Amino acid sequence: MCGIVGILGARPAAPLILEALGRLEYRGYDSAGIATLHEGDIERRRAEGKLGNLTAVLARRPLPGTTGIGHTRWATHGAPTEGNAHPHGTSRVSVVHNGIIENHAALRAELEAEGQEFQTETDTESVAQLLDLYLKRGMAPEDAAGQALRRLEGAYALALIFAGYPDLMIGARHGAPLAVGFGEDEMFLGSDALALAPLTRQIAYLEDGDWAVITRDGARFMNRAGQTVDRAIRETRLTGAAIGRGAYRHFMEKELHEHPVVIGDVLSRMIDPATRSVVLPDFPFDLAAIPRVTISACGSAYYAGLVGRVWLESLARMPTDGDVASEFRYRAPPLPAGGLGLLVSQSGETADTMAALRYMQDEGQHVLSIVNVPESSMARESDAVLETLAGPEIGVASTKAFTAQLTVLACFALAAGRARGTLDAAREAALTQALMEVPGHAAEVLEGAAAEAIGRIAERIAEARDVLYLGRGSCFPIALEGALKLKEISYIHAEGYAAGEMKHGPIALIDRHVPVVAIAPSGPLFEKTASNLQEAAARGGQVIVFSDAAGAAKLQGIAAATVVLPACDPFVAPILYAVAVQMLAYRVALLKGTDVDQPRNLAKSVTVE
Ligand code: G6P
């Protein structure tokens, strides 16, 4: 979603801002712009579409100045046109904004009555016009900002610069993240540390409600009440070097090939190979005493949570519930005192998941988050954190972060089972052994005969208009993930369904044009899924089976095509089969020629609700 970069520099700002915006491209956006101060005046360049367009504009009309702000916009209010692209402002002030100003219509009406002339359809312009009015009335920039911020409702991260003030930048955060970077005689603002990584590794995060007045000498932080507060400067672990595509065609392809390493990294942090037992950090709560677990997340992270639910119920016999965060937060379910709220998120910034976290805290839950970005808001506000250690994930559609989430959840469920006495040491050893085999198996899926079979099946799927994915038990969420991934990156309509539920609706869709992708590893539920596949085949559906050799042999008579995956313990099958369905989506997207890493309309870090 939208990205922010601000620089109070010693060098020309626009090229540095452009480069930093490039590091935020992965978040998904549809227009971009930069404003700088040149001889005290605000100048800006903006362009619809990808950063290449802005680069071309800047090549024709460079932007001088060492003070500037830049933005990649993911449209919410107003189409993704140049006119609606940020920065917004007047001759006095320039504004970039992430989030949504919910009272923008009321502000616009009030400001228009005061004679302010709006140029765009955006909610953001109400902030710029409000500031402009205060500045016109003679307020100093800092006072105007302080007063304007008190009027804003909704969610925002803001960066502001002011005409005539080349040594001033103001940042504010309410619901959308913002970081201040400290350099040598230079200062930076960024919507995440990744934007700032090559510029500085010294980062301070604004807390919710904070705003910062920044000069080249440093930053002063104020909280919501206007009191000056200290915000710790941390050394970010991110480096500018970490992110490149290497020899791969897409970040997604590279990230798919990182599955084995990422899963292996999680396991080596969480499993003691000598005792074949799970070793987790101490939690500030007792797993044995948790009355109920409530899982909340969005998108793929939610599906990881659904697999986690099956594991927690079966291995640790913990009552567990799960809901997408956007529903959970407004459903506002009663939660038992001392329960565990479990959030799953790659970015750690997803607005709805953050709101779910806060609701859980209000309901007296211990909050544990499973996140990939250790410096994220979610990590900072939780009682305990389990990191997924997947490294930066750049492709908008989650891949390696998803299998890392699953691996962490699997280890957590084992630890919970041990703590609650539902899992003995021998069983734990067998299951950790099964987990330790996953990286090798995942590598086989990516490189071996399975990969070739997936390539052939992709040709069939690329022809389809609709695709049905079926699974049961812990592989039902993998059917959901397979369908989501296909939709996201190939734009083919797909649905994930519980195999047993197919006859209650989706069976009506089945004819010879509809591929039915079955996630069907050998295990206790295999025969049940097999019966559902018979029903699909009987109606002419093209049944495409993902199974192991034993399962594939049993389904030979009805399968139109088969991907044979390495045999594994049913416990770990969701992790391995996730690799395979993500790979299938990628191969289909390649055939369709879509923008794999930045699919249309999607954003990586969804900071609006
Ligand atoms: C977006 C991404 C998905 C991701 C979801 C949740 O929709 O495109 O891949 O699963 O957000 O994001 P999170 O950062 O909370 O895992």
Coordinates of C-alpha atoms and ligand atoms in Angstrom, one line a residue:
M1 CA 0.0 0.0 0.0
C2 CA 1.1 3.7 -0.1
G3 CA 4.7 4.4 0.7
I4 CA 6.3 7.6 2.2
V5 CA 9.8 8.9 2.0
G6 CA 11.1 12.2 3.3
I7 CA 14.6 13.6 3.3
L8 CA 16.2 16.6 4.9
G9 CA 19.5 16.1 3.1
A10 CA 23.0 17.3 2.3
R11 CA 22.6 16.1 -1.3
P12 CA 20.0 16.5 -4.0
A13 CA 16.9 14.9 -2.5
A14 CA 14.8 13.8 -5.5
P15 CA 17.1 11.0 -6.8
L16 CA 17.4 9.6 -3.3
I17 CA 13.7 9.7 -2.8
L18 CA 13.1 8.0 -6.1
E19 CA 15.4 5.2 -5.2
A20 CA 13.8 4.8 -1.8
L21 CA 10.4 4.8 -3.4
G22 CA 11.7 1.9 -5.5
R23 CA 12.3 0.0 -2.4
L24 CA 8.6 0.5 -1.4
E25 CA 7.3 -0.6 -4.8
Y26 CA 6.7 -4.1 -3.4
R27 CA 3.8 -2.6 -1.3
G28 CA 1.7 -2.1 -4.4
Y29 CA 0.8 1.3 -5.8
D30 CA -0.7 3.0 -8.9
S31 CA 0.9 6.5 -9.0
A32 CA 3.8 8.3 -7.5
G33 CA 5.2 11.8 -6.9
I34 CA 7.9 13.9 -5.3
A35 CA 8.0 17.5 -4.0
T36 CA 11.1 19.4 -3.0
L37 CA 12.0 22.8 -1.8
H38 CA 14.0 24.9 -4.2
E39 CA 15.1 28.3 -3.1
G40 CA 12.3 28.2 -0.6
D41 CA 9.5 27.3 -3.0
I42 CA 7.7 24.0 -3.3
E43 CA 8.1 22.2 -6.6
R44 CA 6.6 18.8 -7.5
R45 CA 6.5 16.1 -10.1
R46 CA 3.9 13.4 -10.3
A47 CA 3.0 10.5 -12.6
E48 CA 0.3 8.0 -13.0
G49 CA 1.3 4.3 -13.0
K50 CA 4.6 2.8 -12.1
L51 CA 7.8 4.6 -10.9
G52 CA 9.3 4.4 -14.4
N53 CA 6.8 7.1 -15.5
L54 CA 7.9 9.4 -12.7
T55 CA 11.5 8.7 -13.5
A56 CA 10.9 9.8 -17.1
V57 CA 9.2 13.0 -15.9
L58 CA 12.1 13.8 -13.6
A59 CA 14.6 13.2 -16.4
R60 CA 12.7 15.8 -18.5
R61 CA 12.2 18.2 -15.6
P62 CA 14.6 17.5 -12.8
L63 CA 13.7 18.6 -9.2
P64 CA 16.5 20.5 -7.5
G65 CA 16.7 20.9 -3.7
T66 CA 17.9 18.9 -0.7
T67 CA 14.6 18.8 1.2
G68 CA 11.8 16.7 -0.2
I69 CA 9.0 14.2 0.3
G70 CA 7.9 11.4 -2.0
H71 CA 5.0 9.0 -2.2
T72 CA 3.7 5.9 -3.9
R73 CA -0.1 6.0 -3.9
W74 CA -2.5 3.1 -3.7
A75 CA -5.8 4.8 -4.6
T76 CA -8.6 4.9 -2.0
H77 CA -10.4 8.2 -2.7
G78 CA -10.2 9.3 -6.3
A79 CA -8.9 7.4 -9.4
P80 CA -5.1 6.7 -9.7
T81 CA -4.5 9.7 -11.9
E82 CA -1.6 12.1 -11.9
G83 CA -3.9 14.8 -10.5
N84 CA -4.8 12.6 -7.5
A85 CA -1.2 11.5 -7.0
H86 CA 0.6 12.8 -3.9
P87 CA 2.2 15.1 -2.8
H88 CA -0.8 17.4 -2.4
G89 CA -0.7 21.0 -1.3
T90 CA -0.5 24.6 -2.0
S91 CA 2.3 27.1 -2.5
R92 CA 2.7 27.0 1.3
V93 CA 2.7 23.3 2.2
S94 CA 3.2 19.9 0.7
V95 CA 1.8 16.7 2.1
V96 CA 2.1 13.0 1.6
H97 CA -0.2 10.7 3.4
N98 CA -0.9 7.0 3.9
G99 CA -4.3 5.9 5.3
I100 CA -7.7 7.4 5.1
I101 CA -8.9 10.7 6.6
E102 CA -12.4 9.7 7.6
N103 CA -13.8 13.2 8.2
H104 CA -12.4 14.6 5.0
A105 CA -15.9 15.5 3.6
A106 CA -16.7 17.6 6.6
L107 CA -13.3 19.3 6.6
R108 CA -13.6 20.0 2.8
A109 CA -17.0 21.6 3.3
E110 CA -15.7 23.7 6.2
L111 CA -12.5 24.7 4.3
E112 CA -14.4 25.6 1.1
A113 CA -16.7 27.8 3.1
E114 CA -13.5 29.6 4.3
G115 CA -12.5 30.1 0.7
Q116 CA -9.9 27.3 0.3
E117 CA -9.9 25.9 -3.3
F118 CA -9.5 22.2 -3.7
Q119 CA -7.8 20.7 -6.7
T120 CA -8.4 17.0 -6.3
E121 CA -10.8 14.3 -5.2
T122 CA -8.6 13.0 -2.5
D123 CA -9.1 12.8 1.3
T124 CA -5.5 13.9 1.7
E125 CA -6.0 17.3 0.2
S126 CA -8.2 18.2 3.2
V127 CA -5.1 18.0 5.3
A128 CA -3.1 20.2 3.0
Q129 CA -5.9 22.8 2.8
L130 CA -6.4 22.8 6.5
L131 CA -2.6 23.5 7.0
D132 CA -2.7 26.1 4.3
L133 CA -5.5 28.0 6.1
Y134 CA -3.6 28.0 9.4
L135 CA -0.4 29.1 7.7
K136 CA -2.3 31.9 5.9
R137 CA -3.6 33.0 9.3
G138 CA 0.0 33.5 10.3
M139 CA 0.7 30.3 12.3
A140 CA 4.2 28.9 12.4
P141 CA 4.4 25.5 10.6
E142 CA 4.8 23.5 13.9
D143 CA 1.7 25.2 15.4
A144 CA -0.3 24.7 12.3
A145 CA 0.6 21.0 12.2
G146 CA -0.2 20.6 15.9
Q147 CA -3.6 22.2 15.4
A148 CA -4.4 20.4 12.2
L149 CA -3.5 17.0 13.6
R150 CA -6.1 17.5 16.3
R151 CA -8.8 17.9 13.7
L152 CA -8.0 14.7 11.8
E153 CA -10.1 11.5 12.2
G154 CA -9.2 8.2 10.6
A155 CA -5.8 6.6 10.0
Y156 CA -2.7 8.4 8.8
A157 CA 1.0 8.6 8.4
L158 CA 1.9 12.0 7.2
A159 CA 5.0 13.8 6.0
L160 CA 4.9 17.6 5.6
I161 CA 7.3 20.2 4.2
F162 CA 6.8 24.0 4.2
A163 CA 7.7 26.7 1.7
G164 CA 10.4 28.9 3.2
Y165 CA 11.5 26.3 5.7
P166 CA 14.2 24.2 4.1
D167 CA 15.4 22.8 7.4
L168 CA 12.0 21.5 8.6
M169 CA 10.0 18.3 8.0
I170 CA 7.1 17.1 10.1
G171 CA 5.9 13.5 10.4
A172 CA 2.8 12.2 12.2
R173 CA 1.4 8.8 12.8
H174 CA -2.0 7.6 13.7
G175 CA -2.8 4.0 12.8
A176 CA -0.3 3.8 9.9
P177 CA 3.4 3.3 10.6
L178 CA 6.1 5.9 10.2
A179 CA 9.8 5.8 11.1
V180 CA 12.4 8.6 11.5
G181 CA 15.9 7.8 10.2
F182 CA 19.0 9.5 11.7
G183 CA 21.9 10.2 9.3
E184 CA 25.1 12.3 9.3
D185 CA 23.7 15.8 9.0
E186 CA 20.8 14.3 7.2
M187 CA 17.4 13.1 8.5
F188 CA 14.8 10.8 6.9
L189 CA 11.2 9.8 7.2
G190 CA 9.9 6.5 5.9
S191 CA 6.8 4.4 6.0
D192 CA 9.0 1.4 6.8
A193 CA 12.6 0.8 7.6
L194 CA 13.1 -0.9 4.3
A195 CA 12.7 2.4 2.5
L196 CA 15.5 3.9 4.6
A197 CA 17.8 0.9 4.8
P198 CA 20.5 2.2 2.4
L199 CA 20.3 5.7 3.8
T200 CA 20.6 4.9 7.5
R201 CA 20.2 2.0 9.9
Q202 CA 19.5 4.3 12.9
I203 CA 15.7 4.3 13.2
A204 CA 13.2 5.6 15.7
Y205 CA 9.5 4.5 15.3
L206 CA 6.7 6.9 16.0
E207 CA 4.2 5.4 18.4
D208 CA 0.5 5.8 17.6
G209 CA -0.6 9.4 18.1
D210 CA 3.0 10.7 17.9
W211 CA 4.3 13.4 15.7
A212 CA 7.8 14.5 15.1
V213 CA 9.4 17.9 14.2
I214 CA 12.6 17.1 12.3
T215 CA 15.5 19.3 11.4
R216 CA 19.0 18.3 10.1
D217 CA 20.1 18.3 13.7
G218 CA 17.7 15.7 14.9
A219 CA 14.0 15.1 15.8
R220 CA 11.7 16.1 18.6
F221 CA 8.9 13.7 19.3
M222 CA 5.5 14.7 20.7
N223 CA 2.7 12.3 21.9
R224 CA -1.0 12.7 21.3
A225 CA -1.3 15.0 24.3
G226 CA 1.4 17.3 22.9
Q227 CA 4.0 16.3 25.5
T228 CA 7.6 15.9 24.4
V229 CA 8.5 12.2 24.6
D230 CA 11.6 10.1 24.0
R231 CA 11.6 7.6 21.3
A232 CA 14.4 5.1 21.3
I233 CA 16.7 5.0 18.3
R234 CA 17.3 1.4 17.3
E235 CA 19.7 -0.1 14.8
T236 CA 17.6 -1.8 12.2
R237 CA 18.7 -5.3 11.1
L238 CA 17.8 -4.5 7.5
T239 CA 20.5 -3.7 5.1
G240 CA 20.3 -2.1 1.7
A241 CA 22.0 -5.2 0.2
A242 CA 19.4 -7.7 1.2
I243 CA 17.0 -7.3 -1.6
G244 CA 17.7 -8.2 -5.1
R245 CA 16.0 -10.5 -7.6
G246 CA 19.3 -12.4 -8.5
A247 CA 18.9 -14.5 -11.6
Y248 CA 15.2 -15.0 -11.0
R249 CA 12.5 -13.5 -13.3
H250 CA 10.4 -12.3 -10.4
F251 CA 10.8 -11.8 -6.7
M252 CA 8.0 -14.3 -6.4
E253 CA 10.0 -17.0 -8.2
K254 CA 13.0 -16.2 -6.0
E255 CA 10.9 -16.3 -2.8
L256 CA 9.3 -19.6 -3.8
H257 CA 12.8 -21.0 -4.1
E258 CA 13.6 -19.7 -0.6
H259 CA 11.0 -22.0 1.0
P260 CA 13.4 -24.7 1.9
V261 CA 15.9 -22.3 3.5
V262 CA 13.3 -20.3 5.3
I263 CA 11.5 -23.4 6.7
G264 CA 15.0 -24.7 7.7
D265 CA 15.9 -21.4 9.5
V266 CA 12.7 -21.5 11.5
L267 CA 13.3 -25.1 12.5
S268 CA 16.9 -24.6 13.5
R269 CA 15.8 -21.8 15.7
M270 CA 12.9 -23.7 17.2
I271 CA 13.9 -27.4 17.4
D272 CA 16.7 -29.0 19.3
P273 CA 17.9 -31.7 16.9
A274 CA 19.6 -33.7 19.7
T275 CA 16.5 -34.2 21.8
R276 CA 14.0 -33.7 18.8
S277 CA 12.0 -31.4 21.0
V278 CA 10.7 -27.8 20.4
V279 CA 12.5 -25.0 22.2
L280 CA 10.6 -21.7 22.3
P281 CA 11.4 -18.6 24.2
D282 CA 9.6 -18.2 27.6
F283 CA 6.2 -16.7 27.3
P284 CA 4.8 -14.3 29.8
F285 CA 1.8 -16.7 30.2
D286 CA 1.3 -20.3 31.0
L287 CA 0.3 -22.3 28.0
A288 CA -1.3 -25.0 30.2
A289 CA -3.6 -22.5 31.7
I290 CA -5.0 -20.9 28.5
P291 CA -8.7 -21.5 28.3
R292 CA -9.1 -20.5 24.7
V293 CA -7.0 -19.4 21.7
T294 CA -8.4 -16.8 19.3
I295 CA -6.6 -16.4 16.0
S296 CA -7.1 -13.4 13.8
A297 CA -5.3 -12.3 10.6
C298 CA -5.9 -11.4 7.0
G299 CA -5.3 -13.0 3.6
S300 CA -2.8 -15.8 3.4
A301 CA -1.8 -15.2 7.0
Y302 CA -5.4 -16.0 8.0
Y303 CA -5.2 -19.3 6.2
A304 CA -2.0 -20.1 8.0
G305 CA -3.9 -19.3 11.2
L306 CA -6.6 -21.8 10.1
V307 CA -4.0 -24.6 9.8
G308 CA -2.7 -23.5 13.2
R309 CA -6.2 -24.0 14.6
V310 CA -6.3 -27.6 13.4
W311 CA -2.9 -28.2 15.0
L312 CA -3.7 -26.6 18.3
E313 CA -7.0 -28.4 18.6
S314 CA -5.6 -31.8 17.6
L315 CA -2.1 -31.7 19.2
A316 CA -2.7 -29.6 22.3
R317 CA -6.5 -30.0 22.6
M318 CA -6.8 -26.3 23.0
P319 CA -10.2 -24.8 22.2
T320 CA -9.3 -22.5 19.3
D321 CA -11.3 -20.0 17.2
G322 CA -10.3 -18.1 14.1
D323 CA -11.7 -15.2 12.1
V324 CA -10.5 -12.7 9.5
A325 CA -9.5 -9.6 11.3
S326 CA -11.9 -7.3 9.4
E327 CA -14.9 -9.3 10.7
F328 CA -13.4 -10.2 14.1
R329 CA -12.9 -6.6 15.1
Y330 CA -16.5 -5.5 14.5
R331 CA -18.1 -8.8 15.5
A332 CA -16.4 -8.0 18.8
P333 CA -16.9 -11.5 20.3
P334 CA -16.7 -12.0 24.1
L335 CA -13.3 -13.6 25.0
P336 CA -12.5 -15.5 28.2
A337 CA -10.3 -13.7 30.7
G338 CA -6.7 -15.0 30.4
G339 CA -7.3 -16.4 26.9
L340 CA -4.6 -16.2 24.2
G341 CA -5.0 -13.8 21.2
L342 CA -2.9 -15.1 18.4
L343 CA -2.2 -12.7 15.4
V344 CA -0.4 -13.8 12.3
S345 CA 1.0 -11.3 9.9
Q346 CA 3.9 -11.0 7.5
S347 CA 4.2 -7.2 7.7
G348 CA 3.0 -6.7 11.2
E349 CA 1.2 -3.6 10.1
T350 CA -2.1 -4.8 8.5
A351 CA -4.6 -2.3 9.8
D352 CA -7.4 -4.8 10.6
T353 CA -5.1 -7.2 12.3
M354 CA -3.7 -4.3 14.4
A355 CA -7.3 -3.5 15.4
A356 CA -7.9 -7.1 16.3
L357 CA -4.8 -7.0 18.5
R358 CA -6.0 -4.0 20.4
Y359 CA -9.5 -5.5 20.8
M360 CA -7.9 -8.7 22.2
Q361 CA -5.9 -6.5 24.7
D362 CA -9.0 -4.7 25.8
E363 CA -10.7 -8.1 26.3
G364 CA -7.9 -9.2 28.7
Q365 CA -6.2 -11.6 26.4
H366 CA -2.5 -12.4 26.4
V367 CA -1.3 -11.4 22.9
L368 CA 1.1 -13.4 20.9
S369 CA 2.0 -12.4 17.4
I370 CA 3.7 -14.4 14.7
V371 CA 5.3 -11.7 12.4
N372 CA 8.0 -11.5 9.8
V373 CA 9.0 -7.9 10.5
P374 CA 10.4 -7.8 14.0
E375 CA 10.3 -4.0 14.2
S376 CA 6.7 -3.8 13.2
S377 CA 3.8 -2.2 15.2
M378 CA 2.3 -5.7 15.9
A379 CA 5.6 -7.0 17.2
R380 CA 6.1 -4.0 19.4
E381 CA 2.6 -4.0 20.9
S382 CA 2.3 -7.7 21.6
D383 CA 3.1 -9.5 24.9
A384 CA 5.1 -12.1 23.1
V385 CA 6.4 -12.5 19.5
L386 CA 7.5 -15.5 17.5
E387 CA 9.4 -14.3 14.4
T388 CA 9.0 -16.1 11.1
L389 CA 12.6 -15.3 10.0
A390 CA 11.6 -15.3 6.3
G391 CA 13.6 -12.2 5.5
P392 CA 12.1 -9.4 3.4
E393 CA 9.3 -10.6 1.2
I394 CA 8.9 -8.4 -1.9
G395 CA 6.4 -10.2 -4.1
V396 CA 3.0 -8.8 -3.1
A397 CA 1.4 -12.2 -2.8
S398 CA 2.8 -13.9 0.2
T399 CA 4.8 -17.1 -0.4
K400 CA 7.8 -17.9 1.9
A401 CA 6.3 -15.9 4.7
F402 CA 3.3 -18.2 4.6
T403 CA 5.3 -21.4 4.9
A404 CA 7.3 -19.8 7.7
Q405 CA 4.1 -18.9 9.5
L406 CA 3.0 -22.5 9.2
T407 CA 6.3 -23.8 10.5
V408 CA 6.2 -21.5 13.5
L409 CA 2.6 -22.5 14.2
A410 CA 3.5 -26.1 14.0
C411 CA 6.3 -25.7 16.5
F412 CA 4.0 -23.6 18.7
A413 CA 1.3 -26.3 18.6
L414 CA 3.9 -28.9 19.6
A415 CA 5.1 -26.8 22.5
A416 CA 1.5 -26.2 23.6
G417 CA 0.8 -30.0 23.4
R418 CA 3.8 -30.7 25.6
A419 CA 2.9 -28.0 28.1
R420 CA -0.7 -29.3 28.4
G421 CA 0.3 -33.0 28.6
T422 CA -1.5 -34.0 25.4
L423 CA 1.7 -34.9 23.6
D424 CA 4.4 -37.3 24.9
A425 CA 8.1 -37.0 24.2
A426 CA 8.0 -39.9 21.7
R427 CA 5.3 -38.3 19.6
E428 CA 6.9 -34.9 19.8
A429 CA 10.2 -36.5 18.6
A430 CA 8.3 -38.2 15.7
L431 CA 6.6 -34.9 14.7
T432 CA 9.7 -32.8 14.9
Q433 CA 11.5 -35.4 12.8
A434 CA 8.7 -35.0 10.2
L435 CA 9.2 -31.2 10.3
M436 CA 12.9 -31.5 9.8
E437 CA 12.3 -33.4 6.6
V438 CA 10.2 -30.6 5.1
P439 CA 13.0 -28.4 3.8
G440 CA 14.4 -31.3 1.7
H441 CA 11.0 -32.3 0.5
A442 CA 10.2 -28.7 -0.4
A443 CA 13.3 -28.5 -2.5
E444 CA 12.2 -31.7 -4.3
V445 CA 8.9 -30.1 -5.1
L446 CA 10.6 -27.0 -6.5
E447 CA 13.2 -28.7 -8.6
G448 CA 12.1 -32.3 -9.3
A449 CA 9.5 -34.2 -11.2
A450 CA 6.7 -32.5 -9.3
A451 CA 7.9 -29.1 -10.7
E452 CA 7.7 -30.5 -14.2
A453 CA 4.2 -31.9 -13.6
I454 CA 3.1 -28.5 -12.1
G455 CA 4.4 -26.8 -15.3
R456 CA 2.2 -29.2 -17.5
I457 CA -0.8 -28.7 -15.3
A458 CA -0.4 -24.9 -15.4
E459 CA -1.1 -25.1 -19.2
R460 CA -4.5 -26.6 -18.5
I461 CA -5.3 -24.2 -15.7
A462 CA -4.3 -21.2 -17.8
E463 CA -7.1 -22.1 -20.2
A464 CA -9.7 -22.2 -17.5
R465 CA -12.2 -19.5 -16.5
D466 CA -13.0 -21.0 -13.1
V467 CA -11.0 -23.4 -10.9
L468 CA -12.1 -25.2 -7.8
Y469 CA -9.6 -26.2 -5.0
L470 CA -10.7 -28.9 -2.5
G471 CA -9.1 -30.1 0.7
R472 CA -10.0 -31.4 4.1
G473 CA -8.7 -31.0 7.6
S474 CA -5.4 -29.1 7.8
C475 CA -5.3 -29.1 4.0
F476 CA -8.6 -27.3 3.6
P477 CA -6.8 -24.0 4.3
I478 CA -4.3 -25.0 1.7
A479 CA -7.1 -25.3 -0.8
L480 CA -8.1 -21.7 0.2
E481 CA -4.5 -20.6 -0.2
G482 CA -4.2 -22.2 -3.6
A483 CA -7.3 -20.5 -4.9
L484 CA -6.3 -17.2 -3.4
K485 CA -2.9 -17.3 -4.9
L486 CA -4.3 -18.2 -8.4
K487 CA -6.8 -15.4 -8.2
E488 CA -4.2 -12.8 -7.0
I489 CA -1.6 -13.3 -9.6
S490 CA -3.2 -14.9 -12.7
Y491 CA -6.6 -13.2 -12.4
I492 CA -8.4 -16.6 -13.0
H493 CA -11.4 -17.0 -10.8
A494 CA -10.8 -19.7 -8.2
E495 CA -12.6 -21.0 -5.1
G496 CA -11.2 -23.0 -2.2
Y497 CA -13.7 -25.3 -0.6
A498 CA -13.9 -27.9 2.1
A499 CA -14.0 -31.1 0.0
G500 CA -17.0 -32.4 2.0
E501 CA -18.9 -29.2 1.4
M502 CA -18.6 -29.4 -2.4
K503 CA -21.9 -31.1 -2.9
H504 CA -23.6 -28.3 -1.1
G505 CA -23.1 -25.8 -3.9
P506 CA -20.0 -25.7 -6.0
I507 CA -20.8 -29.1 -7.5
A508 CA -23.3 -27.2 -9.7
L509 CA -20.3 -25.4 -11.3
I510 CA -18.6 -28.6 -12.4
D511 CA -18.4 -29.5 -16.0
R512 CA -15.5 -30.6 -18.3
H513 CA -14.2 -27.0 -18.4
V514 CA -13.7 -26.7 -14.7
P515 CA -10.4 -28.0 -13.2
V516 CA -10.9 -29.4 -9.7
V517 CA -7.6 -29.3 -7.9
A518 CA -7.5 -31.7 -5.0
I519 CA -5.0 -31.3 -2.1
A520 CA -5.1 -34.9 -1.1
P521 CA -2.1 -36.2 0.8
S522 CA -2.3 -39.8 2.3
G523 CA -3.6 -39.7 5.8
P524 CA -6.7 -40.2 7.9
L525 CA -8.9 -38.1 5.7
F526 CA -7.7 -39.3 2.3
E527 CA -10.5 -41.8 1.6
K528 CA -13.1 -39.1 2.4
T529 CA -11.5 -36.7 0.0
A530 CA -11.2 -39.4 -2.6
S531 CA -15.0 -40.0 -2.5
N532 CA -15.6 -36.3 -3.1
L533 CA -13.3 -36.4 -6.1
Q534 CA -15.2 -39.4 -7.5
E535 CA -18.3 -37.2 -7.3
A536 CA -16.5 -34.4 -9.3
A537 CA -15.1 -36.9 -11.9
A538 CA -18.6 -38.4 -12.3
R539 CA -19.8 -35.0 -13.5
G540 CA -17.0 -34.6 -16.0
G541 CA -14.8 -32.3 -13.9
Q542 CA -11.1 -32.5 -14.7
V543 CA -9.7 -33.8 -11.4
I544 CA -6.1 -32.7 -10.8
V545 CA -4.6 -34.5 -7.9
F546 CA -1.8 -33.3 -5.6
S547 CA -0.9 -36.3 -3.5
D548 CA 2.0 -38.7 -2.7
A549 CA 2.7 -41.9 -4.7
A550 CA 0.4 -44.0 -2.6
G551 CA -2.5 -41.5 -2.9
A552 CA -1.9 -40.9 -6.6
A553 CA -2.0 -44.6 -7.3
K554 CA -5.4 -44.9 -5.6
L555 CA -6.8 -42.0 -7.7
Q556 CA -5.3 -43.1 -11.0
G557 CA -8.7 -44.0 -12.4
I558 CA -10.2 -40.6 -12.0
A559 CA -7.3 -38.1 -12.2
A560 CA -6.9 -36.1 -15.4
A561 CA -3.5 -35.1 -14.1
T562 CA -1.4 -35.8 -11.0
V563 CA 1.4 -34.1 -9.1
V564 CA 3.3 -36.6 -7.0
L565 CA 4.8 -35.0 -3.9
P566 CA 7.2 -36.7 -1.5
A567 CA 5.4 -38.9 1.1
C568 CA 5.3 -37.1 4.5
D569 CA 3.6 -37.3 7.9
P570 CA 0.1 -35.8 7.5
F571 CA 1.0 -33.3 10.2
V572 CA 3.5 -31.5 7.9
A573 CA 1.5 -31.9 4.7
P574 CA 0.0 -28.4 4.7
I575 CA 3.5 -26.9 4.6
L576 CA 4.7 -29.0 1.7
Y577 CA 1.4 -28.8 -0.3
A578 CA 1.4 -25.0 0.2
V579 CA 4.7 -24.9 -1.8
A580 CA 3.1 -26.9 -4.6
V581 CA -0.1 -24.8 -4.9
Q582 CA 1.9 -21.5 -4.8
M583 CA 4.2 -22.8 -7.5
L584 CA 1.2 -23.8 -9.6
A585 CA -0.2 -20.2 -9.4
Y586 CA 3.1 -18.8 -10.3
R587 CA 3.5 -21.0 -13.4
V588 CA -0.1 -20.1 -14.5
A589 CA 0.7 -16.4 -14.1
L590 CA 3.8 -16.8 -16.2
L591 CA 1.7 -18.2 -19.0
K592 CA -0.9 -15.4 -18.6
G593 CA 1.9 -12.8 -18.7
T594 CA 0.6 -10.9 -15.6
D595 CA 2.5 -8.6 -13.4
V596 CA 3.4 -11.3 -10.9
D597 CA 5.2 -9.3 -8.3
Q598 CA 2.7 -6.4 -8.3
P599 CA -0.6 -7.8 -9.4
R600 CA -3.2 -5.2 -10.3
N601 CA -5.1 -3.5 -7.4
L602 CA -3.3 -5.5 -4.7
A603 CA -1.0 -4.1 -2.0
K604 CA 1.5 -5.9 0.2
S605 CA 1.1 -4.0 3.4
V606 CA -2.6 -3.2 3.8
T607 CA -2.6 -0.2 6.2
V608 CA -6.2 0.8 5.6
E609 CA -9.2 -1.1 6.8
Ligands
G6P1 C1 -2.1 -8.6 1.5 C2 -1.1 -9.4 0.8 C3 -1.3 -10.9 1.2 C4 -1.2 -11.0 2.7 C5 -2.2 -10.1 3.4 C6 -2.0 -10.0 4.9 O1 -3.4 -8.8 1.0 O2 -1.3 -9.3 -0.6 O3 -0.3 -11.7 0.6 O4 -1.5 -12.3 3.1 O5 -2.1 -8.7 2.9 O6 -0.8 -9.3 5.2 P1 0.1 -9.5 6.5 O7 1.2 -8.6 6.3 O8 -0.7 -9.1 7.7 O9 0.5 -10.9 6.5

